[in-house]
PDB file of C-alpha atoms in Angstrom:
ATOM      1  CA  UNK A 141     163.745  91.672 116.176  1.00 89.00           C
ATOM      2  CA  UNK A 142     165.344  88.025 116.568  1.00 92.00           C
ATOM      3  CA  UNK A 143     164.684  85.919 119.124  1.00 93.00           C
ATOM      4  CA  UNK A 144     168.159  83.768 120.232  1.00 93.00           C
ATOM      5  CA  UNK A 145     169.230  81.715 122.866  1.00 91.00           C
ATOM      6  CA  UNK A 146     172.226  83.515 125.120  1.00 91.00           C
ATOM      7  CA  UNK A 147     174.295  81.652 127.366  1.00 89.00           C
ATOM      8  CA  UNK A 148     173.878  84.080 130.092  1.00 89.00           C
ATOM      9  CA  UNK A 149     170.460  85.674 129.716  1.00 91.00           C
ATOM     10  CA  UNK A 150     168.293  82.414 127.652  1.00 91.00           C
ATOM     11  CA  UNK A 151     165.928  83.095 124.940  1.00 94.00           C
ATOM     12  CA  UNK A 152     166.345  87.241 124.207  1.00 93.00           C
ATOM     13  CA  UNK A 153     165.198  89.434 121.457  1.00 94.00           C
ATOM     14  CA  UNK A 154     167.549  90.934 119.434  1.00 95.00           C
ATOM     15  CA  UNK A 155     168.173  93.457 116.787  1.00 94.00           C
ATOM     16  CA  UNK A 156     169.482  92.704 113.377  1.00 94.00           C
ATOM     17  CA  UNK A 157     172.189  95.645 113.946  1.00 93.00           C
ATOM     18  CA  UNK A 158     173.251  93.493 116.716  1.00 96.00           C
ATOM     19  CA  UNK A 159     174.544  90.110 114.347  1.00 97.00           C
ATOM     20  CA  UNK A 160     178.077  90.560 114.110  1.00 98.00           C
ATOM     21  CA  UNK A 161     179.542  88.498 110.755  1.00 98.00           C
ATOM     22  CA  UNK A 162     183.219  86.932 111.757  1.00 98.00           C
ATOM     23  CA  UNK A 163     184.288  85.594 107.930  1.00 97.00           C
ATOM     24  CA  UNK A 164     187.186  83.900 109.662  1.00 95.00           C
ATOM     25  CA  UNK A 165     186.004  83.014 113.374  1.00 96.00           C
ATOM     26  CA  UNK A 166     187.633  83.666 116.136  1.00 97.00           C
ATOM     27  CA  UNK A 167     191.068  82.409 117.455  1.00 96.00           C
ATOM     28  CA  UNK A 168     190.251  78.449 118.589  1.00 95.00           C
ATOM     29  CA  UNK A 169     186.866  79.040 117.274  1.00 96.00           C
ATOM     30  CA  UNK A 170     187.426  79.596 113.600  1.00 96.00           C
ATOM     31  CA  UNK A 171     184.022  77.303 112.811  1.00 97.00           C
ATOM     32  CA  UNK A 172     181.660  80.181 114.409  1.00 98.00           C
ATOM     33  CA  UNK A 173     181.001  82.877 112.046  1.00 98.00           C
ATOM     34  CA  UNK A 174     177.625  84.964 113.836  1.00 98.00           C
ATOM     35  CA  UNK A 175     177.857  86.486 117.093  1.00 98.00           C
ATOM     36  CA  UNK A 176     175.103  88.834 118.994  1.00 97.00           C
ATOM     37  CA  UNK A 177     176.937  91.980 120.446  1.00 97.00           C
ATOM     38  CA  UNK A 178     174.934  91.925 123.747  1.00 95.00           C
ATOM     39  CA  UNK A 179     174.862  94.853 126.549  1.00 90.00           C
ATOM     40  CA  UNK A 180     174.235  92.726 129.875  1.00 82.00           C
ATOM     41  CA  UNK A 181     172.177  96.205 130.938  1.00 80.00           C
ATOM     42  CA  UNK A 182     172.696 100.313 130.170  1.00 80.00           C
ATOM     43  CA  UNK A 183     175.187 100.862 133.335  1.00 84.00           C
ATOM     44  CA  UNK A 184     177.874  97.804 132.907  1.00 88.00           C
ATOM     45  CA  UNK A 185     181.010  98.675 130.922  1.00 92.00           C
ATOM     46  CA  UNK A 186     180.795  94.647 129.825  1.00 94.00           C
ATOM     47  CA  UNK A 187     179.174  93.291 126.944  1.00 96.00           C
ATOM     48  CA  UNK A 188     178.615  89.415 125.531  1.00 96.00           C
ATOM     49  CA  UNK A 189     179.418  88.127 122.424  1.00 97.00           C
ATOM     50  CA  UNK A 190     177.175  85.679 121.775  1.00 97.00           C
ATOM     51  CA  UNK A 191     177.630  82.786 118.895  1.00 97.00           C
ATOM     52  CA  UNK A 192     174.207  82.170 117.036  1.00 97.00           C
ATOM     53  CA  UNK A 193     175.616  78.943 115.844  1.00 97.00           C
ATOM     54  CA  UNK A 194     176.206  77.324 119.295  1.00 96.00           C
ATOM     55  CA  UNK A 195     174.125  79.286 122.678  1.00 95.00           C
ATOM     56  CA  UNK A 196     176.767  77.789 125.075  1.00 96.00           C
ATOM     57  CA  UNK A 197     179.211  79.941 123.087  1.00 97.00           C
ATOM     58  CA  UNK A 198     179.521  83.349 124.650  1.00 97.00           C
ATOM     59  CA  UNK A 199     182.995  85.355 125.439  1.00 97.00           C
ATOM     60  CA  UNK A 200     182.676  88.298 127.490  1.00 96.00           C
ATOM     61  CA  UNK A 201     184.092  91.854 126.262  1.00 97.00           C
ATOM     62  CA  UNK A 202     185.110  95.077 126.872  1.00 96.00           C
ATOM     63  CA  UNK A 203     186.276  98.830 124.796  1.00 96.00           C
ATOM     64  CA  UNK A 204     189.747  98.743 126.329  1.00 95.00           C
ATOM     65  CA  UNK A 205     189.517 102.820 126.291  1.00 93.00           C
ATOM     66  CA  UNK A 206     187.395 101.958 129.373  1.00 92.00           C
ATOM     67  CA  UNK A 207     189.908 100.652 131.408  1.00 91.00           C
ATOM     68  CA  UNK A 208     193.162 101.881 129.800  1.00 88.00           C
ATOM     69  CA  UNK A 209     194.246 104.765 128.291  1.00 85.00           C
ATOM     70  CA  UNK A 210     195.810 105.592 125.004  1.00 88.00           C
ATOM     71  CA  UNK A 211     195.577 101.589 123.563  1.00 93.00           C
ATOM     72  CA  UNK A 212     195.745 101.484 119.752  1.00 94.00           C
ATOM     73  CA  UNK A 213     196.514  97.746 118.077  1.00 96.00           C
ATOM     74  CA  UNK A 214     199.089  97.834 115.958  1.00 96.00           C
ATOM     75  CA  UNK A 215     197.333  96.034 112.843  1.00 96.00           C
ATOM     76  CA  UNK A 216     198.509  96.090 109.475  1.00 96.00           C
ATOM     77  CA  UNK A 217     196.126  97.851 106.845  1.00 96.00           C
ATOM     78  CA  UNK A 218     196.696  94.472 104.906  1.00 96.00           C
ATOM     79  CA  UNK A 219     194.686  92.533 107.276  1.00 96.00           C
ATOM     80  CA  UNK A 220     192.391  95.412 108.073  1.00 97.00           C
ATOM     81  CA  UNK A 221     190.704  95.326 104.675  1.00 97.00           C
ATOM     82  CA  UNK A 222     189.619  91.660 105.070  1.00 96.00           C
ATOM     83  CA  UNK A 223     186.599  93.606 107.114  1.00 97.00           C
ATOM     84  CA  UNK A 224     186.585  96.434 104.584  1.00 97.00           C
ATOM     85  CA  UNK A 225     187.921  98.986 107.030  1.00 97.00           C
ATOM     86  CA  UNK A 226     191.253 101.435 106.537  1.00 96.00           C
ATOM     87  CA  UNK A 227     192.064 102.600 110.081  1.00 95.00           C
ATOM     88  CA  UNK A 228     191.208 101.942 113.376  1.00 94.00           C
ATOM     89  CA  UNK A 229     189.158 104.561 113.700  1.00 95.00           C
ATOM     90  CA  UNK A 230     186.330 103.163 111.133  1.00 96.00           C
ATOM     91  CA  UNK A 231     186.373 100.143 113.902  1.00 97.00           C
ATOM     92  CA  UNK A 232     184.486  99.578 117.140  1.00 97.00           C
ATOM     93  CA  UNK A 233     187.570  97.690 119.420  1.00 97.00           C
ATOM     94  CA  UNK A 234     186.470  95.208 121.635  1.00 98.00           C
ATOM     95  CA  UNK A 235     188.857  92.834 123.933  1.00 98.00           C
ATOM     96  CA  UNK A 236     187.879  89.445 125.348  1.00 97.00           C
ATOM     97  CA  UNK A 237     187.677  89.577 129.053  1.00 96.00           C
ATOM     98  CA  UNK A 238     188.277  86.453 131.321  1.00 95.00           C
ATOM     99  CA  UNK A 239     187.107  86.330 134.932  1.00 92.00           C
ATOM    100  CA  UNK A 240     188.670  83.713 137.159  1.00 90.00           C
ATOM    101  CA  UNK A 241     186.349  81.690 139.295  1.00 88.00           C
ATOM    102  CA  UNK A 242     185.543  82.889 142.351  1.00 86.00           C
ATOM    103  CA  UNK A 243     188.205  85.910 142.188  1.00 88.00           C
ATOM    104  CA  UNK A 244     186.912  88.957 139.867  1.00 88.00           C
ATOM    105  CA  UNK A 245     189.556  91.498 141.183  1.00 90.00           C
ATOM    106  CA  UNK A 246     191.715  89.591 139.188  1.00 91.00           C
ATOM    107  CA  UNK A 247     190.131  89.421 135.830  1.00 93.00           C
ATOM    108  CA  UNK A 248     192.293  90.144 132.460  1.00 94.00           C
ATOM    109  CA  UNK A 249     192.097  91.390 129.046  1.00 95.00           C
ATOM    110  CA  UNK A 250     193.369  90.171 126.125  1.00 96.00           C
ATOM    111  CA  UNK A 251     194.997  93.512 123.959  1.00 96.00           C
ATOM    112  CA  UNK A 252     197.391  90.480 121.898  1.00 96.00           C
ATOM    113  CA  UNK A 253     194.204  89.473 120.333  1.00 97.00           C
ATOM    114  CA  UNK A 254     191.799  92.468 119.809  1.00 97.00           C
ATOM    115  CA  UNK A 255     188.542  92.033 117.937  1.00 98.00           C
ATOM    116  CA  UNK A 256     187.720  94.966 115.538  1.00 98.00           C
ATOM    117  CA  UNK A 257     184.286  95.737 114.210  1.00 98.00           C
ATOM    118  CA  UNK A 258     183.589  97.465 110.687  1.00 98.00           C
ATOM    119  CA  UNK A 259     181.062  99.994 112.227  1.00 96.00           C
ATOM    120  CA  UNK A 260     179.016 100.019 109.353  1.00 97.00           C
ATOM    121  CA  UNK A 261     178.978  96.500 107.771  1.00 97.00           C
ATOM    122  CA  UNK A 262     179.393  94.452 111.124  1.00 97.00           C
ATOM    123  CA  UNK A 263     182.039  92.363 109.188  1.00 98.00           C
ATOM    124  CA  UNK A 264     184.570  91.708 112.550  1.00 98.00           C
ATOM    125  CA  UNK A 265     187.294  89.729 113.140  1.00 98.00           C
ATOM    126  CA  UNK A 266     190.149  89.149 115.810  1.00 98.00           C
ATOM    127  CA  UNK A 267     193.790  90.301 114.910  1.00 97.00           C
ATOM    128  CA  UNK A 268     196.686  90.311 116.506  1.00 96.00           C
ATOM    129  CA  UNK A 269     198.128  93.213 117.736  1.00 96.00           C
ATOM    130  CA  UNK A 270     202.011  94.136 116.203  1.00 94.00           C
ATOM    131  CA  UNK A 271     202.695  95.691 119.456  1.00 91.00           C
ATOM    132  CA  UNK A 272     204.712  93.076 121.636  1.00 88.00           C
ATOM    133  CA  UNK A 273     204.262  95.703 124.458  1.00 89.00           C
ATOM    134  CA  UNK A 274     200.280  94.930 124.500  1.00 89.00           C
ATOM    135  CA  UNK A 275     199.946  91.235 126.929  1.00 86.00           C
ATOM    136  CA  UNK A 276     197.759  88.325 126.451  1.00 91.00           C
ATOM    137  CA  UNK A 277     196.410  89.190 130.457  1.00 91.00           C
ATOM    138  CA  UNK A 278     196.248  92.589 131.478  1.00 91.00           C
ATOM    139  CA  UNK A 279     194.901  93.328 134.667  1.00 91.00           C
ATOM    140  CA  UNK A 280     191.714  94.784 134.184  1.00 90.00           C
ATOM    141  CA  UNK A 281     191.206  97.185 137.698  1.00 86.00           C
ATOM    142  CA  UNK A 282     195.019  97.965 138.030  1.00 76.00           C
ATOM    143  CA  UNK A 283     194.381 101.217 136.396  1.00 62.00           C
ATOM    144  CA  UNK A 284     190.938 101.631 137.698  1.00 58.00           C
ATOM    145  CA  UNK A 285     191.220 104.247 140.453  1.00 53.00           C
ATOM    146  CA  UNK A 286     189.583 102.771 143.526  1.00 48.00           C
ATOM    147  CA  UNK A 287     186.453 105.203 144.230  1.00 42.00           C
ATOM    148  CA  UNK A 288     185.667 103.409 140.546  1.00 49.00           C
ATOM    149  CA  UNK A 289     186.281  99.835 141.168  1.00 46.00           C
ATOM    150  CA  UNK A 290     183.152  97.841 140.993  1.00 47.00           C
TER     151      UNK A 290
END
């Protein structure tokens, strides 16, 4: 175990499966190359990604299976072999969530920009999607059927 200091949760204790490696950053953050892949607790569909170079770094994210059915990222297999995968389906998908101030029901997903994990490496990095039918901002809850909303 490591201990790190989160943005949302302070000093925590995490696991070395948890260190995410990002060779080339992250869109406007190309400088940060380790991120924590933190579960804010065992019940919420969200997760953090936490920089280990910089604790006032943190993006929130979500598996857009969870709120949207039948997403797949059009990436070419060019750029999916700079994290040594083939296919999607040797990736963990993750989109960055963002939560406007004081008005949750209206937070967005970014499936332009999706960040794909190697599953077995942890070598990640954020693409953009080939599919100009996949927005910068989708509503997160407009698919969510209401006895599910949060």
């Amino acid at each position: 175990m490591i201990e790190i200091n989160s943005k949302p949760f302070g000093k925590i204790q995490i696991s070395e499966r948890q260190i995410l490696h990002f060779p080339f950053g992250l869109f406007g953050f190309e400088e940060f190359k380790k991120f924590a892949l933190i579960e804010e607790s065992s019940d919420s569909v969200f997760k953090w990604l936490q920089s280990l170079e910089d604790s006032n770094l943190a993006f929130i994210v979500i598996q857009p299976e969870l709120f949207m059915a039948n997403y797949k990222p059009v990436i070419p297999k060019v750029e999916l072999l700079q994290i040594g995968i083939e296919s999607l389906e040797e990736a963990l998908v993750m989109v960055i969530v963002t939560i406007p101030e004081n008005h949750p029901e209206k937070m967005t997903a970014n499936l332009q920009g999706p960040i794909l994990i190697n599953k077995k490496t942890l070598q990640a990095a954020q693409f953009i999607s080939h599919d100009e039918s996949h927005p910068i901002r989708k509503y997160i809850l407009e698919n969510v059927p209401e006895t599910e909303k949060v």
